[in-house]
Amino acid sequence: MRRRPPRLLTRPLVAFVAATGLFGLIPPDAGSTPMEKTADTSNTATVFYYTKTKNWPATYLHYAPDGGSWTTVPGVQMETACTDWVKKTVDLGSATGLQATFNNGSGTWDNNGGNNYALGTGTITVKDGVIAHSDPCADTGTGSGNQATVYYSTATSGWTTANIHYAPTGGSWTTVPGVGMETACTGWWKKTLDIGTATSLKAAFNNGNGVWDNNNSADYTIPTGTTTVKDKTVTADAKDPCAAETPDTEAPTAPTKVTASATNTSIVLSWDASTDNTAVTKYQVTRTGGTKGTVVTDIGSTVYSDTGLEEKTTYTYIVKAVDAAGNTSPVSAEATATTGAKAPEPASGTPLGTDPRKDPIYFVLTARFYDGDSSNNRGGSQNVKSGNAANNDPMFRGDFKGLVDKLDYVKALGFSAIWITPVVLNRSDYDYHGYHGYDFYKVDPRLESAGASYQDLINAAHAKGMKIYQDVVYNHSSRWGAKGLFTPTVYGVRDTEWSWYYDEKNEGFEYDGLTVEPKSGKSYYNGDLWSTAEPSGNTCLNWGKPTGSKSSEGYTLYNCQWPSPTSGMFPKAYYHQCWIGNWEGEDSRSCWLHEDLADFNTENTTVQNYLIGAYDKYIDMGVDGFRIDTAVHIPRVTWNRRFLPAIYDRVTQKFGTDAAKNFFVFGEVGAFVNDKWNRGSVNHSAQFYTWKERKEYSADDATAAIEQYNYEEQLGTGNQPTSTNAFLSGNSYHTPDRSQFSGMNIIDMRMHMNFGDAQNAYNNGKDSDDSVNDATYNVVYVDSHDYGPNKSSTRYSGGTDAWAENMALMWTFRGIPTLYYGSEIEFQKGKQIDCGPTCPLATTGRAYYGDHLAGSVTASDFSKADSASGEVATTLAQPLVKHLQRLNQIRRAIPALQMGQYSTDGVSGSMAFKRRYTSGSTDSFALVTVTGDATYTGIPNGTYTDAVTGDVKTVSNGTLSVAAPGKGNLRVYVLNGPGKIGSDGPYLK
């Protein structure tokens, strides 16, 4: 849960300067030109006025030197300076500035909105209300020497004028602030410079009012010819960015590597993207075969899920790429696939509805897994500061298309459920992980593509017999609030210190995570949020007043500049108003976790309805379950009264009671200690959340939460309910009693915290099972996107043998084995899991995994790759992958290992147990030992066959002994079992 960047009030400033190197109050390189005023015998002001937007026949300057008298109306006539500019030089005597207005001599005035213009001395420009300093008519491009034509982009900075301060190589610098550049086209300024015999020049840019871009004090080196400078990138021999585009007649390349994979009566088609001189806008997929003949479908991505096809029919596909001009590529090579029998799985958009204990879980950070569509990649405001830009590794890189493309990889590992990070639209400076929700009703477009929407992912996974578990957050939104519930207004002073960060207000801008605010052209985050003027109904204290503190750069900090719980920016009805003081106290359930996480008042009916309505949408899409983030930070009584019933009611309403029974909800109840009860507090222990309430509380949910907390704390740990649902009765399976089940299963935090050693994890896991409603549903993992074992901040690095041992335990002991992406090859072992934007993601446990998945893989069944090529073939050949595939084969074949109760009665051995599952005609009984030897006494007589080796033992006296298989290995003797399952590998043999 604590996966967010550190609390930084000045983060936006640091991020922007790091990202662009622009727009601080930074003079040019000290070795260039000093900024002191040139000595002069008198004060004069040469005033340039921009006339293009006025279209006046004549222009007059009406002025008064500071402390002096005004000229007689209409003032003095200005003379033509150059195209669109007039000028006038006036003597100010001893004055150091002047007040001025302008008019056309016939009663039409520009008096700066009634405020007059306050001008200084030297060269001054007034353009559409903006005062700057430079000579816009400086003739620098008419000589016979070498010339440099420079285009400078202000799309990111929003400057309203631009100057170039330069020095030809070996020559002198211009006088600060340099020469004015001309408007070229929207967002671009231009100047052609004569540089004599020099072949290059040094340059810096400024807005005429002391705000500089000097390439982080290095200045820019610009050659002769045409050069563009945009966001610190210098492009020599560049095309004119303002030139009219020539018609596009170039067709895209043909799509390549077209593959078709059939599962039942669905075919998933994928291919490598075409290239084009501009951009491919869509693909045309032509299908032939079956009774419907030729079918042409337009899609916007490189994956197509074709469902509802005829049984046992061969279909052929070809693909063409089309660009915006309508140019069509040559046709791709053909791809064929033959459907099988009609799918026993439900139709698209319906949860699979099977017992979740059958399905091992593969956990992915979608944005870091595989990049199927680079057009939705985004680095965000921290791209440069984090170091991601240097690695060409934007935080939002992986997407649903990439996950669809690699479903067969996950299936080849043997997983039939995928847990994905939250899909809702996020909003913060570093939000790739998904836990900074902003619009809970909208899927984040940085994850979607045309033809690879979230619904497409769900459908494609279901077509392959795989479930999708969606990570959901009920506890908090991002610091920017929740769209449709409440969004705070931020104080955004656009002064010389902060104007680079706060966009110009754009009422028409709607944040979507993907689109840069178009008015300023620089930010994804702010254009619709801030206001310098105090909003009506404002409740934030001391709106816009300085706090008395400075940022690390020396900038003034203002009240209401960033949302926080104590600022008054959030209404009490919808958001809690405090910081957490005691992480095991009641306030941990009603206060903010972090600056970026605005804590919902989940006891408020409006908030409850907002969240229930949002997650109903994803239930209706057919997801198979929810992983609940930060579940412990909401009172159990609120879960039991409101959210859990709403989930199951919606599933029942939409898909029926059987689907609801198997809709899998598992919560992150963060108890990061080795105690059975988290520091003695039942309210903050994972197993507590698996139970219904035992008494009635007040109707008001906030009051009920306090009552419940006090009631359960007073009862203490010794008076909590217990369960035998996970345990055999002797050797017999018994029907579990789920009547007191709350509806929330849990992540097994005790095993997770102790998986530095498999034996320790096993011992700790068993110790808590009697206080869990049914521990056979516990989600078990070694490490995750938050922590490694023992609350380590690094990914597990215990070694390959230890990993193999951990997996052998997880895949045979009670609970649902879960693997964090890449652990199958010890990906990023020992690396810090999360350091926010202070280091590149490539160096962390959340690094991009796609390089290991390059190539193609097909899997018609779980744990089996029918074919693989490229880097993914190398990945699938790794020893832990082979180990994992066989573990999944064995577990999938033995019901006792999936859904069975367990016992250690009559069992000797360090990690040894017996498991049984009985239902109808199924009676599965297994004896398991991991790593060490074991003896089982008092067991049923009969024939036992080891699923690992095929060894057969006949028991006639109720006793069976097993020699130690060795670390990472195990033995699974099954009564009347199926025999050896799979082939020997590096560990299971």
PDB file of N, CA and C in Angstrom, residues 754-806:
ATOM      1  N   ASN A 754       7.346 -13.568   6.489  1.00  0.00           N
ATOM      2  CA  ASN A 754       8.324 -14.548   6.974  1.00  0.00           C
ATOM      3  C   ASN A 754       8.925 -15.412   5.878  1.00  0.00           C
ATOM      4  N   PHE A 755       8.692 -15.032   4.623  1.00  0.00           N
ATOM      5  CA  PHE A 755       9.186 -15.861   3.538  1.00  0.00           C
ATOM      6  C   PHE A 755      10.674 -15.663   3.253  1.00  0.00           C
ATOM      7  N   GLY A 756      11.388 -14.995   4.150  1.00  0.00           N
ATOM      8  CA  GLY A 756      12.842 -15.047   4.038  1.00  0.00           C
ATOM      9  C   GLY A 756      13.334 -16.469   4.179  1.00  0.00           C
ATOM     10  N   ASP A 757      12.510 -17.298   4.786  1.00  0.00           N
ATOM     11  CA  ASP A 757      12.822 -18.722   4.961  1.00  0.00           C
ATOM     12  C   ASP A 757      11.503 -19.483   4.881  1.00  0.00           C
ATOM     13  N   ALA A 758      11.425 -20.494   4.013  1.00  0.00           N
ATOM     14  CA  ALA A 758      10.174 -21.203   3.783  1.00  0.00           C
ATOM     15  C   ALA A 758       9.650 -21.852   5.061  1.00  0.00           C
ATOM     16  N   GLN A 759      10.545 -22.425   5.852  1.00  0.00           N
ATOM     17  CA  GLN A 759      10.115 -23.073   7.087  1.00  0.00           C
ATOM     18  C   GLN A 759       9.445 -22.074   8.025  1.00  0.00           C
ATOM     19  N   ASN A 760      10.015 -20.897   8.130  1.00  0.00           N
ATOM     20  CA  ASN A 760       9.458 -19.867   9.000  1.00  0.00           C
ATOM     21  C   ASN A 760       8.089 -19.406   8.497  1.00  0.00           C
ATOM     22  N   ALA A 761       7.958 -19.246   7.175  1.00  0.00           N
ATOM     23  CA  ALA A 761       6.675 -18.850   6.602  1.00  0.00           C
ATOM     24  C   ALA A 761       5.616 -19.907   6.895  1.00  0.00           C
ATOM     25  N   TYR A 762       5.990 -21.170   6.742  1.00  0.00           N
ATOM     26  CA  TYR A 762       5.064 -22.277   6.994  1.00  0.00           C
ATOM     27  C   TYR A 762       4.592 -22.278   8.454  1.00  0.00           C
ATOM     28  N   ASN A 763       5.523 -22.133   9.375  1.00  0.00           N
ATOM     29  CA  ASN A 763       5.161 -22.159  10.800  1.00  0.00           C
ATOM     30  C   ASN A 763       4.256 -20.988  11.168  1.00  0.00           C
ATOM     31  N   ASN A 764       4.588 -19.799  10.668  1.00  0.00           N
ATOM     32  CA  ASN A 764       3.776 -18.626  10.975  1.00  0.00           C
ATOM     33  C   ASN A 764       2.398 -18.718  10.336  1.00  0.00           C
ATOM     34  N   GLY A 765       2.329 -19.231   9.115  1.00  0.00           N
ATOM     35  CA  GLY A 765       1.044 -19.346   8.449  1.00  0.00           C
ATOM     36  C   GLY A 765       0.086 -20.234   9.210  1.00  0.00           C
ATOM     37  N   LYS A 766       0.566 -21.391   9.627  1.00  0.00           N
ATOM     38  CA  LYS A 766      -0.286 -22.330  10.370  1.00  0.00           C
ATOM     39  C   LYS A 766      -0.820 -21.708  11.654  1.00  0.00           C
ATOM     40  N   ASP A 767      -0.003 -20.859  12.276  1.00  0.00           N
ATOM     41  CA  ASP A 767      -0.332 -20.338  13.596  1.00  0.00           C
ATOM     42  C   ASP A 767      -1.582 -19.455  13.593  1.00  0.00           C
ATOM     43  N   SER A 768      -1.892 -18.837  12.451  1.00  0.00           N
ATOM     44  CA  SER A 768      -3.040 -17.919  12.396  1.00  0.00           C
ATOM     45  C   SER A 768      -4.293 -18.549  11.810  1.00  0.00           C
ATOM     46  N   ASP A 769      -4.188 -19.770  11.281  1.00  0.00           N
ATOM     47  CA  ASP A 769      -5.279 -20.310  10.466  1.00  0.00           C
ATOM     48  C   ASP A 769      -6.576 -20.550  11.230  1.00  0.00           C
ATOM     49  N   ASP A 770      -6.499 -20.819  12.527  1.00  0.00           N
ATOM     50  CA  ASP A 770      -7.740 -21.086  13.264  1.00  0.00           C
ATOM     51  C   ASP A 770      -8.551 -19.817  13.510  1.00  0.00           C
ATOM     52  N   SER A 771      -7.949 -18.632  13.313  1.00  0.00           N
ATOM     53  CA  SER A 771      -8.679 -17.378  13.513  1.00  0.00           C
ATOM     54  C   SER A 771      -9.105 -16.745  12.195  1.00  0.00           C
ATOM     55  N   VAL A 772      -8.837 -17.424  11.073  1.00  0.00           N
ATOM     56  CA  VAL A 772      -9.304 -16.992   9.761  1.00  0.00           C
ATOM     57  C   VAL A 772     -10.562 -17.795   9.442  1.00  0.00           C
ATOM     58  N   ASN A 773     -11.547 -17.142   8.828  1.00  0.00           N
ATOM     59  CA  ASN A 773     -12.777 -17.886   8.550  1.00  0.00           C
ATOM     60  C   ASN A 773     -12.507 -19.121   7.695  1.00  0.00           C
ATOM     61  N   ASP A 774     -11.682 -18.980   6.650  1.00  0.00           N
ATOM     62  CA  ASP A 774     -11.288 -20.149   5.859  1.00  0.00           C
ATOM     63  C   ASP A 774      -9.968 -19.849   5.175  1.00  0.00           C
ATOM     64  N   ALA A 775      -8.884 -20.346   5.770  1.00  0.00           N
ATOM     65  CA  ALA A 775      -7.535 -20.028   5.291  1.00  0.00           C
ATOM     66  C   ALA A 775      -7.198 -20.698   3.971  1.00  0.00           C
ATOM     67  N   THR A 776      -8.051 -21.619   3.492  1.00  0.00           N
ATOM     68  CA  THR A 776      -7.757 -22.218   2.181  1.00  0.00           C
ATOM     69  C   THR A 776      -7.927 -21.194   1.063  1.00  0.00           C
ATOM     70  N   TYR A 777      -8.548 -20.048   1.378  1.00  0.00           N
ATOM     71  CA  TYR A 777      -8.704 -18.961   0.404  1.00  0.00           C
ATOM     72  C   TYR A 777      -7.623 -17.885   0.562  1.00  0.00           C
ATOM     73  N   ASN A 778      -6.695 -18.041   1.501  1.00  0.00           N
ATOM     74  CA  ASN A 778      -5.646 -17.021   1.677  1.00  0.00           C
ATOM     75  C   ASN A 778      -4.814 -16.889   0.409  1.00  0.00           C
ATOM     76  N   VAL A 779      -4.501 -15.660   0.045  1.00  0.00           N
ATOM     77  CA  VAL A 779      -3.598 -15.393  -1.082  1.00  0.00           C
ATOM     78  C   VAL A 779      -2.181 -15.345  -0.530  1.00  0.00           C
ATOM     79  N   VAL A 780      -1.298 -16.180  -1.073  1.00  0.00           N
ATOM     80  CA  VAL A 780       0.035 -16.370  -0.507  1.00  0.00           C
ATOM     81  C   VAL A 780       1.089 -15.922  -1.512  1.00  0.00           C
ATOM     82  N   TYR A 781       1.961 -14.989  -1.100  1.00  0.00           N
ATOM     83  CA  TYR A 781       3.076 -14.605  -1.963  1.00  0.00           C
ATOM     84  C   TYR A 781       4.323 -14.315  -1.142  1.00  0.00           C
ATOM     85  N   VAL A 782       5.459 -14.326  -1.827  1.00  0.00           N
ATOM     86  CA  VAL A 782       6.757 -14.062  -1.188  1.00  0.00           C
ATOM     87  C   VAL A 782       7.015 -12.568  -1.130  1.00  0.00           C
ATOM     88  N   ASP A 783       6.924 -11.906  -2.278  1.00  0.00           N
ATOM     89  CA  ASP A 783       7.105 -10.450  -2.305  1.00  0.00           C
ATOM     90  C   ASP A 783       6.132  -9.840  -3.289  1.00  0.00           C
ATOM     91  N   SER A 784       6.109  -8.513  -3.306  1.00  0.00           N
ATOM     92  CA  SER A 784       5.103  -7.813  -4.103  1.00  0.00           C
ATOM     93  C   SER A 784       5.652  -6.463  -4.535  1.00  0.00           C
ATOM     94  N   HIS A 785       4.744  -5.611  -5.011  1.00  0.00           N
ATOM     95  CA  HIS A 785       5.092  -4.255  -5.439  1.00  0.00           C
ATOM     96  C   HIS A 785       5.352  -3.332  -4.261  1.00  0.00           C
ATOM     97  N   ASP A 786       5.122  -3.809  -3.046  1.00  0.00           N
ATOM     98  CA  ASP A 786       5.322  -2.993  -1.851  1.00  0.00           C
ATOM     99  C   ASP A 786       6.543  -3.441  -1.050  1.00  0.00           C
ATOM    100  N   TYR A 787       6.589  -4.725  -0.720  1.00  0.00           N
ATOM    101  CA  TYR A 787       7.605  -5.234   0.208  1.00  0.00           C
ATOM    102  C   TYR A 787       8.096  -6.612  -0.195  1.00  0.00           C
ATOM    103  N   GLY A 788       9.325  -6.886   0.260  1.00  0.00           N
ATOM    104  CA  GLY A 788       9.809  -8.244   0.310  1.00  0.00           C
ATOM    105  C   GLY A 788       9.566  -8.789   1.702  1.00  0.00           C
ATOM    106  N   PRO A 789       9.980 -10.031   1.972  1.00  0.00           N
ATOM    107  CA  PRO A 789       9.778 -10.604   3.311  1.00  0.00           C
ATOM    108  C   PRO A 789      10.399  -9.738   4.408  1.00  0.00           C
ATOM    109  N   ASN A 790       9.805  -9.832   5.598  1.00  0.00           N
ATOM    110  CA  ASN A 790      10.286  -9.092   6.772  1.00  0.00           C
ATOM    111  C   ASN A 790      10.252  -7.580   6.560  1.00  0.00           C
ATOM    112  N   LYS A 791       9.264  -7.148   5.784  1.00  0.00           N
ATOM    113  CA  LYS A 791       9.077  -5.734   5.453  1.00  0.00           C
ATOM    114  C   LYS A 791      10.308  -5.135   4.770  1.00  0.00           C
ATOM    115  N   SER A 792      11.006  -5.986   4.038  1.00  0.00           N
ATOM    116  CA  SER A 792      12.147  -5.500   3.274  1.00  0.00           C
ATOM    117  C   SER A 792      11.674  -4.581   2.155  1.00  0.00           C
ATOM    118  N   SER A 793      12.478  -3.585   1.830  1.00  0.00           N
ATOM    119  CA  SER A 793      12.141  -2.667   0.741  1.00  0.00           C
ATOM    120  C   SER A 793      12.706  -3.143  -0.594  1.00  0.00           C
ATOM    121  N   THR A 794      13.259  -4.360  -0.615  1.00  0.00           N
ATOM    122  CA  THR A 794      13.853  -4.889  -1.836  1.00  0.00           C
ATOM    123  C   THR A 794      13.166  -6.179  -2.260  1.00  0.00           C
ATOM    124  N   ARG A 795      13.271  -6.484  -3.548  1.00  0.00           N
ATOM    125  CA  ARG A 795      12.726  -7.734  -4.059  1.00  0.00           C
ATOM    126  C   ARG A 795      13.536  -8.911  -3.526  1.00  0.00           C
ATOM    127  N   TYR A 796      12.865 -10.024  -3.370  1.00  0.00           N
ATOM    128  CA  TYR A 796      13.455 -11.204  -2.736  1.00  0.00           C
ATOM    129  C   TYR A 796      14.733 -11.636  -3.458  1.00  0.00           C
ATOM    130  N   SER A 797      15.778 -11.881  -2.675  1.00  0.00           N
ATOM    131  CA  SER A 797      17.074 -12.256  -3.255  1.00  0.00           C
ATOM    132  C   SER A 797      17.697 -13.415  -2.487  1.00  0.00           C
ATOM    133  N   GLY A 798      16.857 -14.355  -2.066  1.00  0.00           N
ATOM    134  CA  GLY A 798      17.353 -15.487  -1.279  1.00  0.00           C
ATOM    135  C   GLY A 798      18.051 -16.562  -2.080  1.00  0.00           C
ATOM    136  N   GLY A 799      18.029 -16.446  -3.392  1.00  0.00           N
ATOM    137  CA  GLY A 799      18.689 -17.435  -4.230  1.00  0.00           C
ATOM    138  C   GLY A 799      17.691 -18.332  -4.943  1.00  0.00           C
ATOM    139  N   THR A 800      18.165 -18.945  -6.037  1.00  0.00           N
ATOM    140  CA  THR A 800      17.287 -19.760  -6.864  1.00  0.00           C
ATOM    141  C   THR A 800      16.767 -20.975  -6.112  1.00  0.00           C
ATOM    142  N   ASP A 801      17.632 -21.643  -5.347  1.00  0.00           N
ATOM    143  CA  ASP A 801      17.191 -22.817  -4.587  1.00  0.00           C
ATOM    144  C   ASP A 801      16.113 -22.437  -3.570  1.00  0.00           C
ATOM    145  N   ALA A 802      16.311 -21.288  -2.907  1.00  0.00           N
ATOM    146  CA  ALA A 802      15.325 -20.851  -1.922  1.00  0.00           C
ATOM    147  C   ALA A 802      14.012 -20.486  -2.603  1.00  0.00           C
ATOM    148  N   TRP A 803      14.086 -19.859  -3.772  1.00  0.00           N
ATOM    149  CA  TRP A 803      12.875 -19.561  -4.524  1.00  0.00           C
ATOM    150  C   TRP A 803      12.140 -20.853  -4.873  1.00  0.00           C
ATOM    151  N   ALA A 804      12.892 -21.850  -5.324  1.00  0.00           N
ATOM    152  CA  ALA A 804      12.271 -23.121  -5.688  1.00  0.00           C
ATOM    153  C   ALA A 804      11.587 -23.750  -4.480  1.00  0.00           C
ATOM    154  N   GLU A 805      12.208 -23.646  -3.311  1.00  0.00           N
ATOM    155  CA  GLU A 805      11.615 -24.189  -2.086  1.00  0.00           C
ATOM    156  C   GLU A 805      10.349 -23.411  -1.706  1.00  0.00           C
ATOM    157  N   ASN A 806      10.419 -22.086  -1.791  1.00  0.00           N
ATOM    158  CA  ASN A 806       9.239 -21.268  -1.496  1.00  0.00           C
ATOM    159  C   ASN A 806       8.072 -21.646  -2.407  1.00  0.00           C
TER     160      ASN A 806
END
